Amino acid sequence: MIENGFSYVAVLVCLAAAMTALQQFTHQRKILTFVPAIVLVYVVAAMMNTAGLFANNAEISGAYSSVRGALLPAMLVLMLLKCDVRSIIKLGPRMLLAFSCAVVSIFVAFVVVYMALQGFFIDGTWRAFGALAGSWTGGSANMVALQDILQVPENLFGYILMMDTINYAVWVMFMFWLIPFAPKFNKWTKAPDVLGDSAAKLELEEEKEKPITFHNILYLLAIGLSVSAVCLWLGRILPVVGDVINGMTWTIMIASFIGLILAVTPVSRISGSMEISNVMLYVIIALIASRSDFSSLTQAPIYLVAGFLILLIHLVVMVLLGKIFRYDLFTLGVASLANIGGMASAPMLAASYHKSLIPIGILMALMGSFLGTYFGLLIGQLLSMI
């Protein structure tokens, strides 16, 4: 049994590295390609805790709180360094409206499914759904941030991580399966040919990513951790408002705002921000999982059903809005995956239509990365009143 705080953190960091290496190994050999490394990290860490490897003492709890609390705001700041609002505005009103339609449809879906199945869920599911809504309008980083803000129990977090993996994987495959039907769908919605126009209006130059250097890593760590320290201090002194706006809420909101400001400064050109923020994300996921107990995961099926129902309602609303606003399948699909899939899949779907459209997928996903936390807060607050 591990009782020392440093050993506890060291084991979890090693676990994250080992699962990443395992994913690399299996992907090269075309096996287990559908299991993300981040899920492997969660599953193995939770199994280790279920087996009693981590002691439940003050030192372990202190290490968990301090490391996770420091890394979370730093991760968000570094992640948002690439979210330049000036580039997002270049998408134009039609693309931005499509993204908004996707957000509205997800909002409706979460509310309807929660109201319909509320009696089957365990207590506190509204907190978990708020965190999942953050992921399905932003990404995993938003979900992790909301887990802390909404105080989602670690065991309940396992359910939404499962939904975020299984339901999401099916949705991505469905979006790619629809591509051959684009001409028929566009004819039905009477959509104009906007693919070429959208790429031309964007006019983004593909910048070659500069190599990540020792100096870059040091600069980014200094920025992320110093901003994190300031945000945590401000979060402690700002007032608590209701059940959702607490110290961690203020911390995350301030960190997100600072990240958005830094994104329009020369700081955004320092290479390595996404890589370092991903490292932090994996460590945070391992920490959360280390407090989970698999012996209590008994209601997984109802949560998977809820996930598929949310996606079904999202699909119906998007199709109806597509017909009303005469949207093409490309625009609707990328807007959907920019929310539910984020940076991992929206650019790939855009590339499947045409390589010149990749920037549209990237920018929509970045927009979701910034808005996801706030949308999850809104959903969580609304569901808590139902």
Short mmCIF file of N, CA, C and O in Angstrom, two decimals, residues 15 19 34-47 110 125 127-136 139-145 147 152-170 281-292 294 297 299-300 303-304 307 340:
data_model
loop_
_atom_site.label_atom_id
_atom_site.label_comp_id
_atom_site.label_asym_id
_atom_site.label_seq_id
_atom_site.Cartn_x
_atom_site.Cartn_y
_atom_site.Cartn_z
N LEU A 15 2.03 5.85 -14.47
CA LEU A 15 0.90 5.15 -15.08
C LEU A 15 0.45 5.86 -16.35
O LEU A 15 0.20 5.23 -17.38
N MET A 19 0.49 4.10 -20.05
CA MET A 19 -0.69 3.91 -20.87
C MET A 19 -0.56 4.62 -22.23
O MET A 19 -1.04 4.13 -23.24
N PHE A 34 -9.29 1.63 -30.81
CA PHE A 34 -10.49 2.36 -30.43
C PHE A 34 -10.50 2.76 -28.95
O PHE A 34 -11.44 3.39 -28.48
N VAL A 35 -9.48 2.38 -28.20
CA VAL A 35 -9.42 2.70 -26.78
C VAL A 35 -8.43 3.84 -26.55
O VAL A 35 -7.22 3.65 -26.67
N PRO A 36 -8.90 5.04 -26.24
CA PRO A 36 -7.99 6.17 -26.01
C PRO A 36 -7.12 5.94 -24.77
O PRO A 36 -7.55 5.31 -23.80
N ALA A 37 -5.91 6.46 -24.80
CA ALA A 37 -4.99 6.30 -23.67
C ALA A 37 -5.57 6.91 -22.40
O ALA A 37 -5.36 6.39 -21.30
N ILE A 38 -6.31 8.01 -22.55
CA ILE A 38 -6.86 8.69 -21.38
C ILE A 38 -7.86 7.79 -20.65
O ILE A 38 -7.98 7.85 -19.41
N VAL A 39 -8.57 6.93 -21.39
CA VAL A 39 -9.51 5.99 -20.77
C VAL A 39 -8.75 4.88 -20.06
O VAL A 39 -9.11 4.45 -18.95
N LEU A 40 -7.67 4.42 -20.68
CA LEU A 40 -6.84 3.40 -20.05
C LEU A 40 -6.27 3.91 -18.73
O LEU A 40 -6.20 3.18 -17.74
N VAL A 41 -5.86 5.17 -18.72
CA VAL A 41 -5.33 5.78 -17.49
C VAL A 41 -6.39 5.73 -16.39
O VAL A 41 -6.12 5.34 -15.25
N TYR A 42 -7.61 6.13 -16.74
CA TYR A 42 -8.69 6.16 -15.75
C TYR A 42 -8.99 4.75 -15.25
O TYR A 42 -9.10 4.52 -14.03
N VAL A 43 -9.13 3.81 -16.16
CA VAL A 43 -9.51 2.45 -15.77
C VAL A 43 -8.47 1.82 -14.86
O VAL A 43 -8.79 1.26 -13.80
N VAL A 44 -7.20 1.92 -15.24
CA VAL A 44 -6.14 1.27 -14.45
C VAL A 44 -5.98 1.95 -13.09
O VAL A 44 -5.83 1.27 -12.06
N ALA A 45 -6.02 3.28 -13.06
CA ALA A 45 -5.90 3.98 -11.78
C ALA A 45 -7.05 3.64 -10.85
O ALA A 45 -6.86 3.46 -9.64
N ALA A 46 -8.26 3.55 -11.39
CA ALA A 46 -9.43 3.19 -10.57
C ALA A 46 -9.31 1.75 -10.07
O ALA A 46 -9.68 1.45 -8.92
N MET A 47 -8.79 0.86 -10.91
CA MET A 47 -8.58 -0.53 -10.49
C MET A 47 -7.55 -0.60 -9.35
O MET A 47 -7.71 -1.39 -8.40
N PHE A 110 -29.85 17.47 -23.30
CA PHE A 110 -29.51 17.19 -21.91
C PHE A 110 -30.71 17.41 -20.99
O PHE A 110 -30.97 16.59 -20.09
N THR A 125 -26.53 13.21 -10.11
CA THR A 125 -26.28 13.06 -11.54
C THR A 125 -26.30 14.39 -12.27
O THR A 125 -25.64 14.56 -13.30
N ARG A 127 -24.88 17.01 -11.40
CA ARG A 127 -23.49 17.49 -11.40
C ARG A 127 -22.68 16.82 -12.51
O ARG A 127 -21.93 17.47 -13.24
N ALA A 128 -22.87 15.51 -12.64
CA ALA A 128 -22.14 14.76 -13.66
C ALA A 128 -22.55 15.19 -15.07
O ALA A 128 -21.71 15.32 -15.96
N PHE A 129 -23.85 15.41 -15.27
CA PHE A 129 -24.34 15.85 -16.58
C PHE A 129 -23.82 17.24 -16.93
O PHE A 129 -23.57 17.54 -18.10
N GLY A 130 -23.68 18.10 -15.93
CA GLY A 130 -23.09 19.41 -16.18
C GLY A 130 -21.66 19.28 -16.67
O GLY A 130 -21.24 19.96 -17.62
N ALA A 131 -20.89 18.37 -16.04
CA ALA A 131 -19.51 18.15 -16.47
C ALA A 131 -19.45 17.55 -17.87
O ALA A 131 -18.63 17.94 -18.71
N LEU A 132 -20.35 16.58 -18.16
CA LEU A 132 -20.37 15.97 -19.49
C LEU A 132 -20.79 16.98 -20.54
O LEU A 132 -20.25 16.98 -21.66
N ALA A 133 -21.73 17.87 -20.20
CA ALA A 133 -22.14 18.91 -21.15
C ALA A 133 -20.96 19.81 -21.48
O ALA A 133 -20.82 20.28 -22.61
N GLY A 134 -20.08 20.05 -20.49
CA GLY A 134 -18.87 20.83 -20.76
C GLY A 134 -17.97 20.13 -21.75
O GLY A 134 -17.36 20.77 -22.62
N SER A 135 -17.89 18.81 -21.65
CA SER A 135 -17.06 18.04 -22.59
C SER A 135 -17.69 18.02 -23.98
O SER A 135 -17.00 18.14 -24.99
N TRP A 136 -19.02 17.90 -24.04
CA TRP A 136 -19.70 17.78 -25.32
C TRP A 136 -19.99 19.13 -25.98
O TRP A 136 -20.66 19.19 -27.01
N GLY A 139 -14.44 19.93 -24.50
CA GLY A 139 -13.51 18.82 -24.55
C GLY A 139 -13.25 18.26 -23.15
O GLY A 139 -13.86 18.69 -22.16
N SER A 140 -12.35 17.29 -23.08
CA SER A 140 -12.07 16.62 -21.80
C SER A 140 -11.56 17.59 -20.75
O SER A 140 -11.85 17.43 -19.56
N ALA A 141 -10.80 18.60 -21.17
CA ALA A 141 -10.28 19.57 -20.20
C ALA A 141 -11.42 20.32 -19.52
O ALA A 141 -11.38 20.58 -18.32
N ASN A 142 -12.46 20.67 -20.28
CA ASN A 142 -13.62 21.35 -19.70
C ASN A 142 -14.34 20.43 -18.71
O ASN A 142 -14.81 20.88 -17.67
N MET A 143 -14.43 19.14 -19.06
CA MET A 143 -15.10 18.18 -18.17
C MET A 143 -14.34 18.05 -16.85
O MET A 143 -14.96 18.01 -15.78
N VAL A 144 -13.03 18.01 -16.93
CA VAL A 144 -12.22 17.91 -15.72
C VAL A 144 -12.37 19.15 -14.86
O VAL A 144 -12.48 19.08 -13.63
N ALA A 145 -12.40 20.32 -15.50
CA ALA A 145 -12.58 21.57 -14.75
C ALA A 145 -13.93 21.58 -14.05
O ALA A 145 -14.04 21.97 -12.87
N GLN A 147 -15.70 19.01 -13.18
CA GLN A 147 -15.75 18.00 -12.13
C GLN A 147 -15.38 18.61 -10.79
O GLN A 147 -15.96 18.29 -9.74
N VAL A 152 -18.33 16.84 -8.63
CA VAL A 152 -18.84 15.55 -9.07
C VAL A 152 -18.08 14.44 -8.33
O VAL A 152 -16.85 14.40 -8.37
N PRO A 153 -18.77 13.54 -7.63
CA PRO A 153 -18.08 12.45 -6.94
C PRO A 153 -17.24 11.63 -7.92
O PRO A 153 -17.64 11.42 -9.07
N GLU A 154 -16.09 11.16 -7.46
CA GLU A 154 -15.18 10.43 -8.36
C GLU A 154 -15.83 9.21 -8.98
O GLU A 154 -15.60 8.88 -10.15
N ASN A 155 -16.66 8.49 -8.22
CA ASN A 155 -17.32 7.30 -8.76
C ASN A 155 -18.32 7.68 -9.86
O ASN A 155 -18.41 7.00 -10.89
N LEU A 156 -19.06 8.75 -9.65
CA LEU A 156 -20.01 9.21 -10.66
C LEU A 156 -19.28 9.74 -11.88
O LEU A 156 -19.77 9.64 -13.01
N PHE A 157 -18.08 10.26 -11.69
CA PHE A 157 -17.28 10.74 -12.81
C PHE A 157 -16.94 9.59 -13.75
O PHE A 157 -16.80 9.78 -14.96
N GLY A 158 -16.82 8.39 -13.20
CA GLY A 158 -16.54 7.22 -14.04
C GLY A 158 -17.63 6.96 -15.05
O GLY A 158 -17.37 6.56 -16.19
N TYR A 159 -18.88 7.20 -14.67
CA TYR A 159 -20.00 7.01 -15.60
C TYR A 159 -19.91 7.98 -16.77
O TYR A 159 -20.11 7.60 -17.93
N ILE A 160 -19.66 9.26 -16.47
CA ILE A 160 -19.66 10.22 -17.57
C ILE A 160 -18.41 10.07 -18.45
O ILE A 160 -18.46 10.35 -19.64
N LEU A 161 -17.31 9.61 -17.86
CA LEU A 161 -16.13 9.33 -18.69
C LEU A 161 -16.42 8.18 -19.65
O LEU A 161 -16.01 8.20 -20.81
N MET A 162 -17.17 7.20 -19.16
CA MET A 162 -17.59 6.08 -20.01
C MET A 162 -18.49 6.58 -21.14
O MET A 162 -18.33 6.19 -22.30
N MET A 163 -19.45 7.46 -20.81
CA MET A 163 -20.31 8.05 -21.83
C MET A 163 -19.49 8.88 -22.82
O MET A 163 -19.72 8.83 -24.04
N ASP A 164 -18.54 9.62 -22.30
CA ASP A 164 -17.71 10.48 -23.14
C ASP A 164 -16.82 9.67 -24.07
O ASP A 164 -16.32 10.20 -25.05
N THR A 165 -16.64 8.41 -23.77
CA THR A 165 -15.80 7.55 -24.61
C THR A 165 -16.64 6.71 -25.58
O THR A 165 -16.47 6.77 -26.79
N ILE A 166 -17.59 5.94 -25.03
CA ILE A 166 -18.36 5.00 -25.85
C ILE A 166 -19.36 5.73 -26.74
O ILE A 166 -19.41 5.52 -27.96
N ASN A 167 -20.20 6.59 -26.14
CA ASN A 167 -21.18 7.33 -26.93
C ASN A 167 -20.50 8.21 -27.97
O ASN A 167 -20.94 8.31 -29.12
N TYR A 168 -19.42 8.86 -27.56
CA TYR A 168 -18.68 9.73 -28.47
C TYR A 168 -18.10 8.95 -29.64
O TYR A 168 -18.18 9.39 -30.80
N ALA A 169 -17.53 7.76 -29.37
CA ALA A 169 -16.91 6.96 -30.43
C ALA A 169 -17.94 6.55 -31.48
O ALA A 169 -17.68 6.61 -32.70
N VAL A 170 -19.13 6.16 -31.02
CA VAL A 170 -20.20 5.78 -31.95
C VAL A 170 -20.62 7.00 -32.78
O VAL A 170 -20.85 6.89 -33.99
N LEU A 281 -3.45 17.30 -18.34
CA LEU A 281 -4.76 16.67 -18.40
C LEU A 281 -4.67 15.20 -18.00
O LEU A 281 -5.50 14.70 -17.22
N TYR A 282 -3.69 14.48 -18.51
CA TYR A 282 -3.53 13.06 -18.20
C TYR A 282 -3.25 12.84 -16.72
O TYR A 282 -3.77 11.91 -16.10
N VAL A 283 -2.42 13.71 -16.14
CA VAL A 283 -2.12 13.59 -14.71
C VAL A 283 -3.37 13.85 -13.88
O VAL A 283 -3.64 13.14 -12.89
N ILE A 284 -4.16 14.86 -14.26
CA ILE A 284 -5.38 15.18 -13.52
C ILE A 284 -6.38 14.02 -13.61
O ILE A 284 -7.01 13.65 -12.60
N ILE A 285 -6.53 13.43 -14.79
CA ILE A 285 -7.43 12.28 -14.96
C ILE A 285 -6.97 11.13 -14.07
O ILE A 285 -7.79 10.45 -13.43
N ALA A 286 -5.67 10.88 -14.01
CA ALA A 286 -5.14 9.81 -13.16
C ALA A 286 -5.45 10.09 -11.69
O ALA A 286 -5.80 9.17 -10.93
N LEU A 287 -5.32 11.35 -11.28
CA LEU A 287 -5.62 11.72 -9.89
C LEU A 287 -7.10 11.48 -9.57
O LEU A 287 -7.43 10.92 -8.52
N ILE A 288 -7.98 11.91 -10.47
CA ILE A 288 -9.42 11.72 -10.25
C ILE A 288 -9.75 10.23 -10.16
O ILE A 288 -10.50 9.78 -9.28
N ALA A 289 -9.19 9.46 -11.08
CA ALA A 289 -9.46 8.02 -11.11
C ALA A 289 -8.96 7.32 -9.85
O ALA A 289 -9.55 6.34 -9.39
N SER A 290 -7.88 7.84 -9.28
CA SER A 290 -7.30 7.21 -8.09
C SER A 290 -8.20 7.35 -6.87
O SER A 290 -7.93 6.74 -5.83
N ARG A 291 -9.27 8.12 -6.97
CA ARG A 291 -10.24 8.24 -5.88
C ARG A 291 -11.53 7.49 -6.21
O ARG A 291 -12.50 7.56 -5.44
N SER A 292 -11.56 6.77 -7.35
CA SER A 292 -12.75 6.04 -7.77
C SER A 292 -12.70 4.60 -7.28
O SER A 292 -11.63 4.05 -7.01
N PHE A 294 -14.33 0.96 -8.52
CA PHE A 294 -15.10 0.26 -9.54
C PHE A 294 -16.20 -0.63 -8.96
O PHE A 294 -17.11 -1.03 -9.67
N LEU A 297 -19.65 0.82 -9.62
CA LEU A 297 -20.13 1.12 -10.98
C LEU A 297 -21.15 0.06 -11.40
O LEU A 297 -20.87 -0.85 -12.16
N GLN A 299 -24.54 0.96 -12.35
CA GLN A 299 -25.64 1.51 -13.16
C GLN A 299 -25.16 2.01 -14.52
O GLN A 299 -25.78 2.91 -15.09
N ALA A 300 -24.10 1.41 -15.02
CA ALA A 300 -23.54 1.87 -16.28
C ALA A 300 -24.52 1.84 -17.44
O ALA A 300 -24.57 2.78 -18.24
N TYR A 303 -26.78 4.93 -17.99
CA TYR A 303 -26.04 6.13 -18.39
C TYR A 303 -25.64 6.06 -19.87
O TYR A 303 -25.65 7.08 -20.56
N LEU A 304 -25.32 4.87 -20.36
CA LEU A 304 -25.04 4.71 -21.78
C LEU A 304 -26.29 4.97 -22.62
O LEU A 304 -26.23 5.62 -23.66
N GLY A 307 -26.83 8.60 -22.81
CA GLY A 307 -25.90 9.22 -23.75
C GLY A 307 -26.38 9.12 -25.18
O GLY A 307 -26.34 10.09 -25.95
N ILE A 340 -19.05 17.98 -29.70
CA ILE A 340 -18.99 16.67 -29.06
C ILE A 340 -17.61 16.02 -29.17
O ILE A 340 -17.17 15.33 -28.26
#
